[in-house]
PDB file of C-alpha atoms and ligand atoms in Angstrom:
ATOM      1  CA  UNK A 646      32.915  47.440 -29.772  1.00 43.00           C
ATOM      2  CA  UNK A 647      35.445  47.158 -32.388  1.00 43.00           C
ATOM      3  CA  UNK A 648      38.416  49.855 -33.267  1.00 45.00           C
ATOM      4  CA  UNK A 649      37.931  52.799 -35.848  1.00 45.00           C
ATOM      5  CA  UNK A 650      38.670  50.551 -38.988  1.00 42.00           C
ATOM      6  CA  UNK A 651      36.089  48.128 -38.397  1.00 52.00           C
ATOM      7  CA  UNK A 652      33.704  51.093 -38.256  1.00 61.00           C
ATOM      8  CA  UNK A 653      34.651  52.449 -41.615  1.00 69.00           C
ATOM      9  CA  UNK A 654      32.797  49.952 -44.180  1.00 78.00           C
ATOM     10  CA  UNK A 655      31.956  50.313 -47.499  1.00 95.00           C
ATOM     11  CA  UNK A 656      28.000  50.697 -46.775  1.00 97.00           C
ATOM     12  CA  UNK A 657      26.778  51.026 -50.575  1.00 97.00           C
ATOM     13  CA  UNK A 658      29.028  47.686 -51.279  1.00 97.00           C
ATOM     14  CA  UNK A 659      27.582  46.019 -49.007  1.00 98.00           C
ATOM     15  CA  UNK A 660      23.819  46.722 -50.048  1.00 98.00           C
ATOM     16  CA  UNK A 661      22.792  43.787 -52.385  1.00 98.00           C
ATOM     17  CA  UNK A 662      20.109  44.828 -55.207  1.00 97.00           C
ATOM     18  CA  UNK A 663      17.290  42.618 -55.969  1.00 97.00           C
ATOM     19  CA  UNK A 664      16.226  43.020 -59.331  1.00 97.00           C
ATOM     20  CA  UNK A 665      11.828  43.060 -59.848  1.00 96.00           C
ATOM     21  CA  UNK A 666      11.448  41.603 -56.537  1.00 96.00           C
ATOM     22  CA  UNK A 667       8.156  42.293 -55.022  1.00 93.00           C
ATOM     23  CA  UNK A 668       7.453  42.825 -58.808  1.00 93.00           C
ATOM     24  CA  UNK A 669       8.785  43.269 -62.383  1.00 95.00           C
ATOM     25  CA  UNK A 670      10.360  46.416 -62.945  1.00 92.00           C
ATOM     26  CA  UNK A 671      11.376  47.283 -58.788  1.00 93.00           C
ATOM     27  CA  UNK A 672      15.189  47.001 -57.592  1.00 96.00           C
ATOM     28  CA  UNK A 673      14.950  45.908 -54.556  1.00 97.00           C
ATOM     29  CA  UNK A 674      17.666  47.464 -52.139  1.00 98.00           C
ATOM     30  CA  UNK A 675      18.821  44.460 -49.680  1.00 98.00           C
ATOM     31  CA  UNK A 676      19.883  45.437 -46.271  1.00 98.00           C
ATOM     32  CA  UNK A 677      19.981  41.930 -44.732  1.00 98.00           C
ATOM     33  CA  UNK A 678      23.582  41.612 -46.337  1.00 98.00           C
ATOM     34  CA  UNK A 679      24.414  45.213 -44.674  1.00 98.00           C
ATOM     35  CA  UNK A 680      23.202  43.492 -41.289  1.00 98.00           C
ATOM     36  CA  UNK A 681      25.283  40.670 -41.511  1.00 98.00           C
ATOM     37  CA  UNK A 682      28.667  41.961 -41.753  1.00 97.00           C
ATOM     38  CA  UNK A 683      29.743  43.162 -37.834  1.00 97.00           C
ATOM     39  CA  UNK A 684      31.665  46.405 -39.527  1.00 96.00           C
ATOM     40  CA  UNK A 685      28.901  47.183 -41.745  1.00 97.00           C
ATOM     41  CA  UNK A 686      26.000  47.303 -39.002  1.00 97.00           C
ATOM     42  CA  UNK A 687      28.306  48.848 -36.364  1.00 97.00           C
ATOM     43  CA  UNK A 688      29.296  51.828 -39.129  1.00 97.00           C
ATOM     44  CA  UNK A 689      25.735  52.107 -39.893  1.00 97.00           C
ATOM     45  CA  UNK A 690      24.423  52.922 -36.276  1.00 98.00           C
ATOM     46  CA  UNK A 691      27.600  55.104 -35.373  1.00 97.00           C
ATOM     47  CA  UNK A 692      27.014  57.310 -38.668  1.00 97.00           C
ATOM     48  CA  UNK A 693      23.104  57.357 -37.861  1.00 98.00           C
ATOM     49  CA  UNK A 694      23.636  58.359 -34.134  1.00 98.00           C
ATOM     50  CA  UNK A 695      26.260  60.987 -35.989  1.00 97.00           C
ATOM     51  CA  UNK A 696      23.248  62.400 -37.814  1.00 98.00           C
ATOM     52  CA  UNK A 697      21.169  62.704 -35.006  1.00 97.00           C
ATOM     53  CA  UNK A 698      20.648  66.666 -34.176  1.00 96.00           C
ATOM     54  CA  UNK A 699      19.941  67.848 -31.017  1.00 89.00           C
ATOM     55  CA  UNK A 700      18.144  66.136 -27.660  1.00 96.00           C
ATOM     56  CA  UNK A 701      15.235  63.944 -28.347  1.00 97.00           C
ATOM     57  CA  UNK A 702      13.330  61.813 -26.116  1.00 98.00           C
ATOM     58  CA  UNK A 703      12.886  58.660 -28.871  1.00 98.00           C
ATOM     59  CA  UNK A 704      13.597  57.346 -31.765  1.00 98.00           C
ATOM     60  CA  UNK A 705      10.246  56.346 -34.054  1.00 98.00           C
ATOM     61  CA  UNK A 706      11.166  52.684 -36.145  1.00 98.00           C
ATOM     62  CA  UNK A 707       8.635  52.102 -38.704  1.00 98.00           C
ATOM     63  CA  UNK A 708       7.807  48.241 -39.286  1.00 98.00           C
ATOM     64  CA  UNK A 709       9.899  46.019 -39.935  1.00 98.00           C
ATOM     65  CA  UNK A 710      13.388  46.784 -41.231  1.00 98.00           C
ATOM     66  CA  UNK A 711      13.177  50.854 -39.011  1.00 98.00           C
ATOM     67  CA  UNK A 712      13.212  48.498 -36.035  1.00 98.00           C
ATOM     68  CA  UNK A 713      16.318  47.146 -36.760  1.00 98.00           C
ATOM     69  CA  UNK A 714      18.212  50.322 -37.355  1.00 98.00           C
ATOM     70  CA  UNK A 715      15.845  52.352 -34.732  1.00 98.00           C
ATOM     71  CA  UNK A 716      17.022  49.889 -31.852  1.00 98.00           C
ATOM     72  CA  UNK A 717      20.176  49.840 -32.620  1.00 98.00           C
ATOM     73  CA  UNK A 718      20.213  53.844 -32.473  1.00 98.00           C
ATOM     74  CA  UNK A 719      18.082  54.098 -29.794  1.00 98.00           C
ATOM     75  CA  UNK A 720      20.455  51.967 -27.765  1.00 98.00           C
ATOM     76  CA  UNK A 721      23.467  54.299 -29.065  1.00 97.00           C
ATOM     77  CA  UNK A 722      21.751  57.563 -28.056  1.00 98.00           C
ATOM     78  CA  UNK A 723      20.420  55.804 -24.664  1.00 98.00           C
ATOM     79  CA  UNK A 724      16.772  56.689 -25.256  1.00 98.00           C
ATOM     80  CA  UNK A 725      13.514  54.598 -25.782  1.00 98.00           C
ATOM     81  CA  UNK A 726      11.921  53.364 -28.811  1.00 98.00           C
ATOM     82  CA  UNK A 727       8.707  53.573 -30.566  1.00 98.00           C
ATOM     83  CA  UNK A 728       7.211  51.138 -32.651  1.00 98.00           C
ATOM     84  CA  UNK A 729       5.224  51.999 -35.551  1.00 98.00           C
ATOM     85  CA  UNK A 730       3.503  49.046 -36.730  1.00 98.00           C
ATOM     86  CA  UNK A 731       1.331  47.769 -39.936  1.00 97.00           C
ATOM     87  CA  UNK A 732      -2.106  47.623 -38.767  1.00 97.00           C
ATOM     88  CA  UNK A 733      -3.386  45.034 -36.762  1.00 97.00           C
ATOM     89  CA  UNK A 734      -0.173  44.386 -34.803  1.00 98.00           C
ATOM     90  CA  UNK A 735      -0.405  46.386 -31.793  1.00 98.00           C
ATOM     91  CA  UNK A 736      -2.118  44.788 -28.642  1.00 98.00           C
ATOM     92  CA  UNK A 737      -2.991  47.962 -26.781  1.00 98.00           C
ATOM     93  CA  UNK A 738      -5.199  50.593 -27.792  1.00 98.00           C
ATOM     94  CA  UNK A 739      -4.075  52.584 -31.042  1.00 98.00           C
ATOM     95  CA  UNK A 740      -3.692  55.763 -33.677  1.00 98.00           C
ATOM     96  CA  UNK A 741      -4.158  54.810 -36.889  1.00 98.00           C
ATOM     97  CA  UNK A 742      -2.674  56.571 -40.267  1.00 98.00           C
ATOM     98  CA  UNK A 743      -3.897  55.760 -43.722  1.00 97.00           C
ATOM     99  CA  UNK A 744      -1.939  56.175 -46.512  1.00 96.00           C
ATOM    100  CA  UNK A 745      -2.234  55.819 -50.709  1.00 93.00           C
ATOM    101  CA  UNK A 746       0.112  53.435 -52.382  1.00 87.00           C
ATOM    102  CA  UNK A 747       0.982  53.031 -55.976  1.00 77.00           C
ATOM    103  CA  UNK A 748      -1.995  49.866 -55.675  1.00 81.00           C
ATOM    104  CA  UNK A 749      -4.407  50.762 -53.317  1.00 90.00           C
ATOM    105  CA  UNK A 750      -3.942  51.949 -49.634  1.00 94.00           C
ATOM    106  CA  UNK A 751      -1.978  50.371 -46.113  1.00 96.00           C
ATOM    107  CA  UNK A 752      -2.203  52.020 -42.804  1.00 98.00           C
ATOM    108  CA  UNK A 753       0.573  52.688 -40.139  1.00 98.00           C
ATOM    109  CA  UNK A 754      -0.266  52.673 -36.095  1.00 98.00           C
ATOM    110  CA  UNK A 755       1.512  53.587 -32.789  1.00 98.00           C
ATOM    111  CA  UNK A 756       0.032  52.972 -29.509  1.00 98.00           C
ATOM    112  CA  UNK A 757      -2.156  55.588 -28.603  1.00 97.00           C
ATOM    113  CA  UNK A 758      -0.030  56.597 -25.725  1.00 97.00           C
ATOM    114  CA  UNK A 759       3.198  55.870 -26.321  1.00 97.00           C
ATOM    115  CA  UNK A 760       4.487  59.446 -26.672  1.00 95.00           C
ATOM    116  CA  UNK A 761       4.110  62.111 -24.165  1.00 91.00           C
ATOM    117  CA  UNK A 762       2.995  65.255 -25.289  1.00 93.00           C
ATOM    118  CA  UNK A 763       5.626  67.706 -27.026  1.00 96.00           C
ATOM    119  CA  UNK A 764       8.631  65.070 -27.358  1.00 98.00           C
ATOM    120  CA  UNK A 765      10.970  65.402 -29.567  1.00 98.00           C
ATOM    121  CA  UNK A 766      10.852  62.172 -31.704  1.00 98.00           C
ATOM    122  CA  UNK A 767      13.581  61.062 -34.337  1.00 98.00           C
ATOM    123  CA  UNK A 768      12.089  59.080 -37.299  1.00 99.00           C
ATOM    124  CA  UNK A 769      14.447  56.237 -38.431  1.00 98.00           C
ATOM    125  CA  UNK A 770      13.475  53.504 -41.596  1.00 98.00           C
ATOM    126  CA  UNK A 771      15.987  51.818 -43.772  1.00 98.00           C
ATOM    127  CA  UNK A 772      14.903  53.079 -47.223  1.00 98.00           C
ATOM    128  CA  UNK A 773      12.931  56.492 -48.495  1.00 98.00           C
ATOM    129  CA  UNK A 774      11.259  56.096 -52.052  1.00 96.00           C
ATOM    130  CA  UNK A 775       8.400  58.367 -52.445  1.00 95.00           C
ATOM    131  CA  UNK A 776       8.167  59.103 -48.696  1.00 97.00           C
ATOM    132  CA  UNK A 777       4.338  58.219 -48.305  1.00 97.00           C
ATOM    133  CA  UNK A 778       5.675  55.726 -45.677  1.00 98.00           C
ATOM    134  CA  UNK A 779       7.266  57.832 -43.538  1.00 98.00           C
ATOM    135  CA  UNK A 780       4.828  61.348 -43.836  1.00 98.00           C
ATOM    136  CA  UNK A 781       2.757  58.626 -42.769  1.00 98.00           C
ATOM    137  CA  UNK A 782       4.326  57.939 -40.093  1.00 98.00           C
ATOM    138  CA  UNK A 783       5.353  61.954 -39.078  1.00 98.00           C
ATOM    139  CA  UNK A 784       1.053  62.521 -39.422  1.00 98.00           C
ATOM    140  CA  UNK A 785       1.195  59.769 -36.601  1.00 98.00           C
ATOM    141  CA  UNK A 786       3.276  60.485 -34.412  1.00 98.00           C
ATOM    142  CA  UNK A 787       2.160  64.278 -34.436  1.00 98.00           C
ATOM    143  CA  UNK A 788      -1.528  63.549 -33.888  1.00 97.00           C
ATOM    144  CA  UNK A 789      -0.136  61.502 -30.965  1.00 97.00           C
ATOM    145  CA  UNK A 790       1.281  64.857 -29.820  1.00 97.00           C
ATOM    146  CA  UNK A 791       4.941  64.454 -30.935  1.00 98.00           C
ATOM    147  CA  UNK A 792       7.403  67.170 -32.285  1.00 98.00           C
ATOM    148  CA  UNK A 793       8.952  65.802 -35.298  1.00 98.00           C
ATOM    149  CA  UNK A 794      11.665  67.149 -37.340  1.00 98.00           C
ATOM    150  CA  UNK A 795      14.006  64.982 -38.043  1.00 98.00           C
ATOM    151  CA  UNK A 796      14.096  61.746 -40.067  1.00 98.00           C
ATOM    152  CA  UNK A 797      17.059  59.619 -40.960  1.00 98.00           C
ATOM    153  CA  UNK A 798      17.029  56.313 -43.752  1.00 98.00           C
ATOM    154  CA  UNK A 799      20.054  54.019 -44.662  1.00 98.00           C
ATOM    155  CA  UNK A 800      19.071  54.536 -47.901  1.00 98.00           C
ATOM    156  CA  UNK A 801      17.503  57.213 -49.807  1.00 98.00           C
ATOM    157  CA  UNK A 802      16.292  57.115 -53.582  1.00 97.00           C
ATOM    158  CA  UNK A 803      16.487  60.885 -54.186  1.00 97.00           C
ATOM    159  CA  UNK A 804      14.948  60.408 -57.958  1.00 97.00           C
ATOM    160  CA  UNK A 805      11.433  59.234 -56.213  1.00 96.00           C
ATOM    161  CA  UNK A 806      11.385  62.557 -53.976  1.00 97.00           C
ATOM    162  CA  UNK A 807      10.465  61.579 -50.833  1.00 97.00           C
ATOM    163  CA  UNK A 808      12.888  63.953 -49.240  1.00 98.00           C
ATOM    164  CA  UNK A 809      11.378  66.957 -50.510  1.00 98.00           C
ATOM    165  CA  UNK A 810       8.047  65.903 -49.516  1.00 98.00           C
ATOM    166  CA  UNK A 811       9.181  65.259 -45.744  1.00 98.00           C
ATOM    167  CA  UNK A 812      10.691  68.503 -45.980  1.00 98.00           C
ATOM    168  CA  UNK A 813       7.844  70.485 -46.812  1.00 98.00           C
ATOM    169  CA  UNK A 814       6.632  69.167 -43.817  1.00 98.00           C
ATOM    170  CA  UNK A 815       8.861  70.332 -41.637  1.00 98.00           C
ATOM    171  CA  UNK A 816      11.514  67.413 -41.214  1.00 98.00           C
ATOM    172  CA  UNK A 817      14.698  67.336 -41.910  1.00 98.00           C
ATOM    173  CA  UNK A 818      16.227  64.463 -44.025  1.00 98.00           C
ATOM    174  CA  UNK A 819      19.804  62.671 -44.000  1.00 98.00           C
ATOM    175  CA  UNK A 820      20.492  59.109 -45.541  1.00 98.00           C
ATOM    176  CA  UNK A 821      23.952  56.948 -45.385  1.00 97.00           C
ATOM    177  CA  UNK A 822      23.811  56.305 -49.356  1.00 97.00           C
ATOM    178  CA  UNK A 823      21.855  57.240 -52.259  1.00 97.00           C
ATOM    179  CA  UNK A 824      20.879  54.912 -54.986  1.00 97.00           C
ATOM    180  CA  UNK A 825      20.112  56.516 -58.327  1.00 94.00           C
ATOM    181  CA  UNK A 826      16.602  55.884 -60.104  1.00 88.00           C
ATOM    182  CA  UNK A 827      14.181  53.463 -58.415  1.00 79.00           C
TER     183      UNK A 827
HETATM  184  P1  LIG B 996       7.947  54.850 -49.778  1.00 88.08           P
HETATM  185  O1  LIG B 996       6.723  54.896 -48.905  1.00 88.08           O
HETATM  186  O2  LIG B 996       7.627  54.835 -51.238  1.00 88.08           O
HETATM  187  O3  LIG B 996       8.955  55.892 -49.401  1.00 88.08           O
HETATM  188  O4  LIG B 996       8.617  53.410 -49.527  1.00 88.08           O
HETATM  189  C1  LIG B 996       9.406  53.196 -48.401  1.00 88.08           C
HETATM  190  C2  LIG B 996       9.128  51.864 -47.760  1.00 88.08           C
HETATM  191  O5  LIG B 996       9.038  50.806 -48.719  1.00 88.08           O
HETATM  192  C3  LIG B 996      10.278  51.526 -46.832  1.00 88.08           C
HETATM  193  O6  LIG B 996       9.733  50.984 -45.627  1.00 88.08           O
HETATM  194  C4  LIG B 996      11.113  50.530 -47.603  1.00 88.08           C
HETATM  195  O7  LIG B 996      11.561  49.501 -46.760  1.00 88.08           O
HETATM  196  C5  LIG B 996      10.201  49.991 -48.710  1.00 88.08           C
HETATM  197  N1  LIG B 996      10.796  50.115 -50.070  1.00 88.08           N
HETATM  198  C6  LIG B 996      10.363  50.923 -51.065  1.00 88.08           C
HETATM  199  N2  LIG B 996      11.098  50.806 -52.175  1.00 88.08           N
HETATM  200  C7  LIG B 996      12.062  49.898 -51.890  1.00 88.08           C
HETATM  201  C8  LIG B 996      13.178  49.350 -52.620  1.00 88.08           C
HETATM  202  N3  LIG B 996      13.447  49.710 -53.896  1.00 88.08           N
HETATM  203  N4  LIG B 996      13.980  48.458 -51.985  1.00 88.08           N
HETATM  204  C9  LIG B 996      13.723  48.096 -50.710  1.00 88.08           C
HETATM  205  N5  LIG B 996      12.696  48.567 -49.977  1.00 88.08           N
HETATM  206  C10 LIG B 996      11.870  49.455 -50.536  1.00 88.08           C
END
C-alpha cells in the first residue's frame, strides 16, 4: 500500500472519453485508463470502501467492469463477493432478471443461492446512466432474499437519472465523479 499522496488522484482526469463508441452519438466513459494508474485504482477503492455505510455481508459486482471495482472493495471491507452475470454465464443453477433497453431487452442472473436470506448486500458497478442495469440487478438480488440499500458507481451521469430511480426504490446512491449529459 502506498502513502496518503499516492491515494489522492485526480479520478475524473484520469477517465478517458470515447466519443460514439458502441454507437454514434454515445460518449463512452473509459475506466481501463483509471485501472492502470496504481494511485488512481488504489484512490478509487479507498474512497468506495469510504462510502460504504454500515455492516454488510457482500458486495454485489454486476458484469464485467462491477467486478473489478466490487473485488477490489470486497477485499478492502474483508467480505465476499457476488457475481451478477449476463445470462448464460453462470454454471450452477440461477435467478434470472429481465430488463428493457433503449433496443430491445438483456437479462442479469446471480446464482440462485448465493445470498442467504436477509443480508445486507452493497451494489457496486463502474458507471450509472439510466439505472435499468442496476434496478435490475437490486430486483435480483431481493428476489434472492437480499436487503439492499445501498449502491455505489465510479461514475454517475446524473442528467440520465438513474439515481433517482434507484432511490425510489429504496437504495441509496453515491458515485466518485459525475459526468455531465450522456
Ligand atoms: P444503465 O443501465 O443505462 O444505467 O447503463 C449502465 C451500464 O451500461 C453500466 O454497466 C455501464 O458500464 C454501461 N454504460 C452505460 N453508458 C455508458 C457510458 N456512457 N460509458 C461507459 N459505460 C456505459
Amino acid at each position: 500500500m502506498g502513502g496518503g499522496a499516492e491515494r489522492n488522484a485526480d479520478l475524473k482526469a484520469l477517465i478517458r472519453t470515447i466519443p460514439d463508441f458502441p454507437k454514434p452519438g454515445i460518449q463512452f466513459r473509459d475506466i481501463t485508463t483509471l485501472l492502470l494508474d496504481p494511485a488512481g485504482l488504489a484512490t478509487s477503492v479507498e474512497r468506495l470502501a469510504g462510502m460504504a455505510d454500515g455492516p454488510i455481508d457482500a458486495i454485489a459486482g454486476i458484469e464485467a467492469r462491477g467486478f473489478v471495482f466490487g473485488a477490489a472493495l470486497a477485499r478492502e471491507l474483508s467480505v465476499g463477493l457476488v457475481l451478477v452475470r449476463k445470462r448464460g454465464k453462470l454454471p450452477g443453477k440461477t435467478l434470472t432478471e429481465d430488463y428493457a433497453l433503449e433496443y430491445g431487452s438483456d437479462s442479469l442472473e446471480m446464482h440462485h443461492d448465493a445470498i442467504p436470506q436477509g443480508a445486507r448486500i452493497l451494489l457496486v458497478d463502474d458507471l450509472l446512466a439510466t439505472g435499468g442495469t442496476a434496478l435490475a440487478a437490486v430486483k435480483l438480488l431481493r428476489g434472492a432474499g437480499a436487503e439492499v440499500d445501498q449502491s455505489l458507481f465510479v461514475i454517475d451521469l446524473p442528467d440520465l437519472g438513474g439515481a433517482s430511480k434507484l432511490r425510489e426504490a429504496g437504495v441509496s446512491v453515491e458515485s466518485l465523479v459525475e459526468f455531465e449529459g450522456d
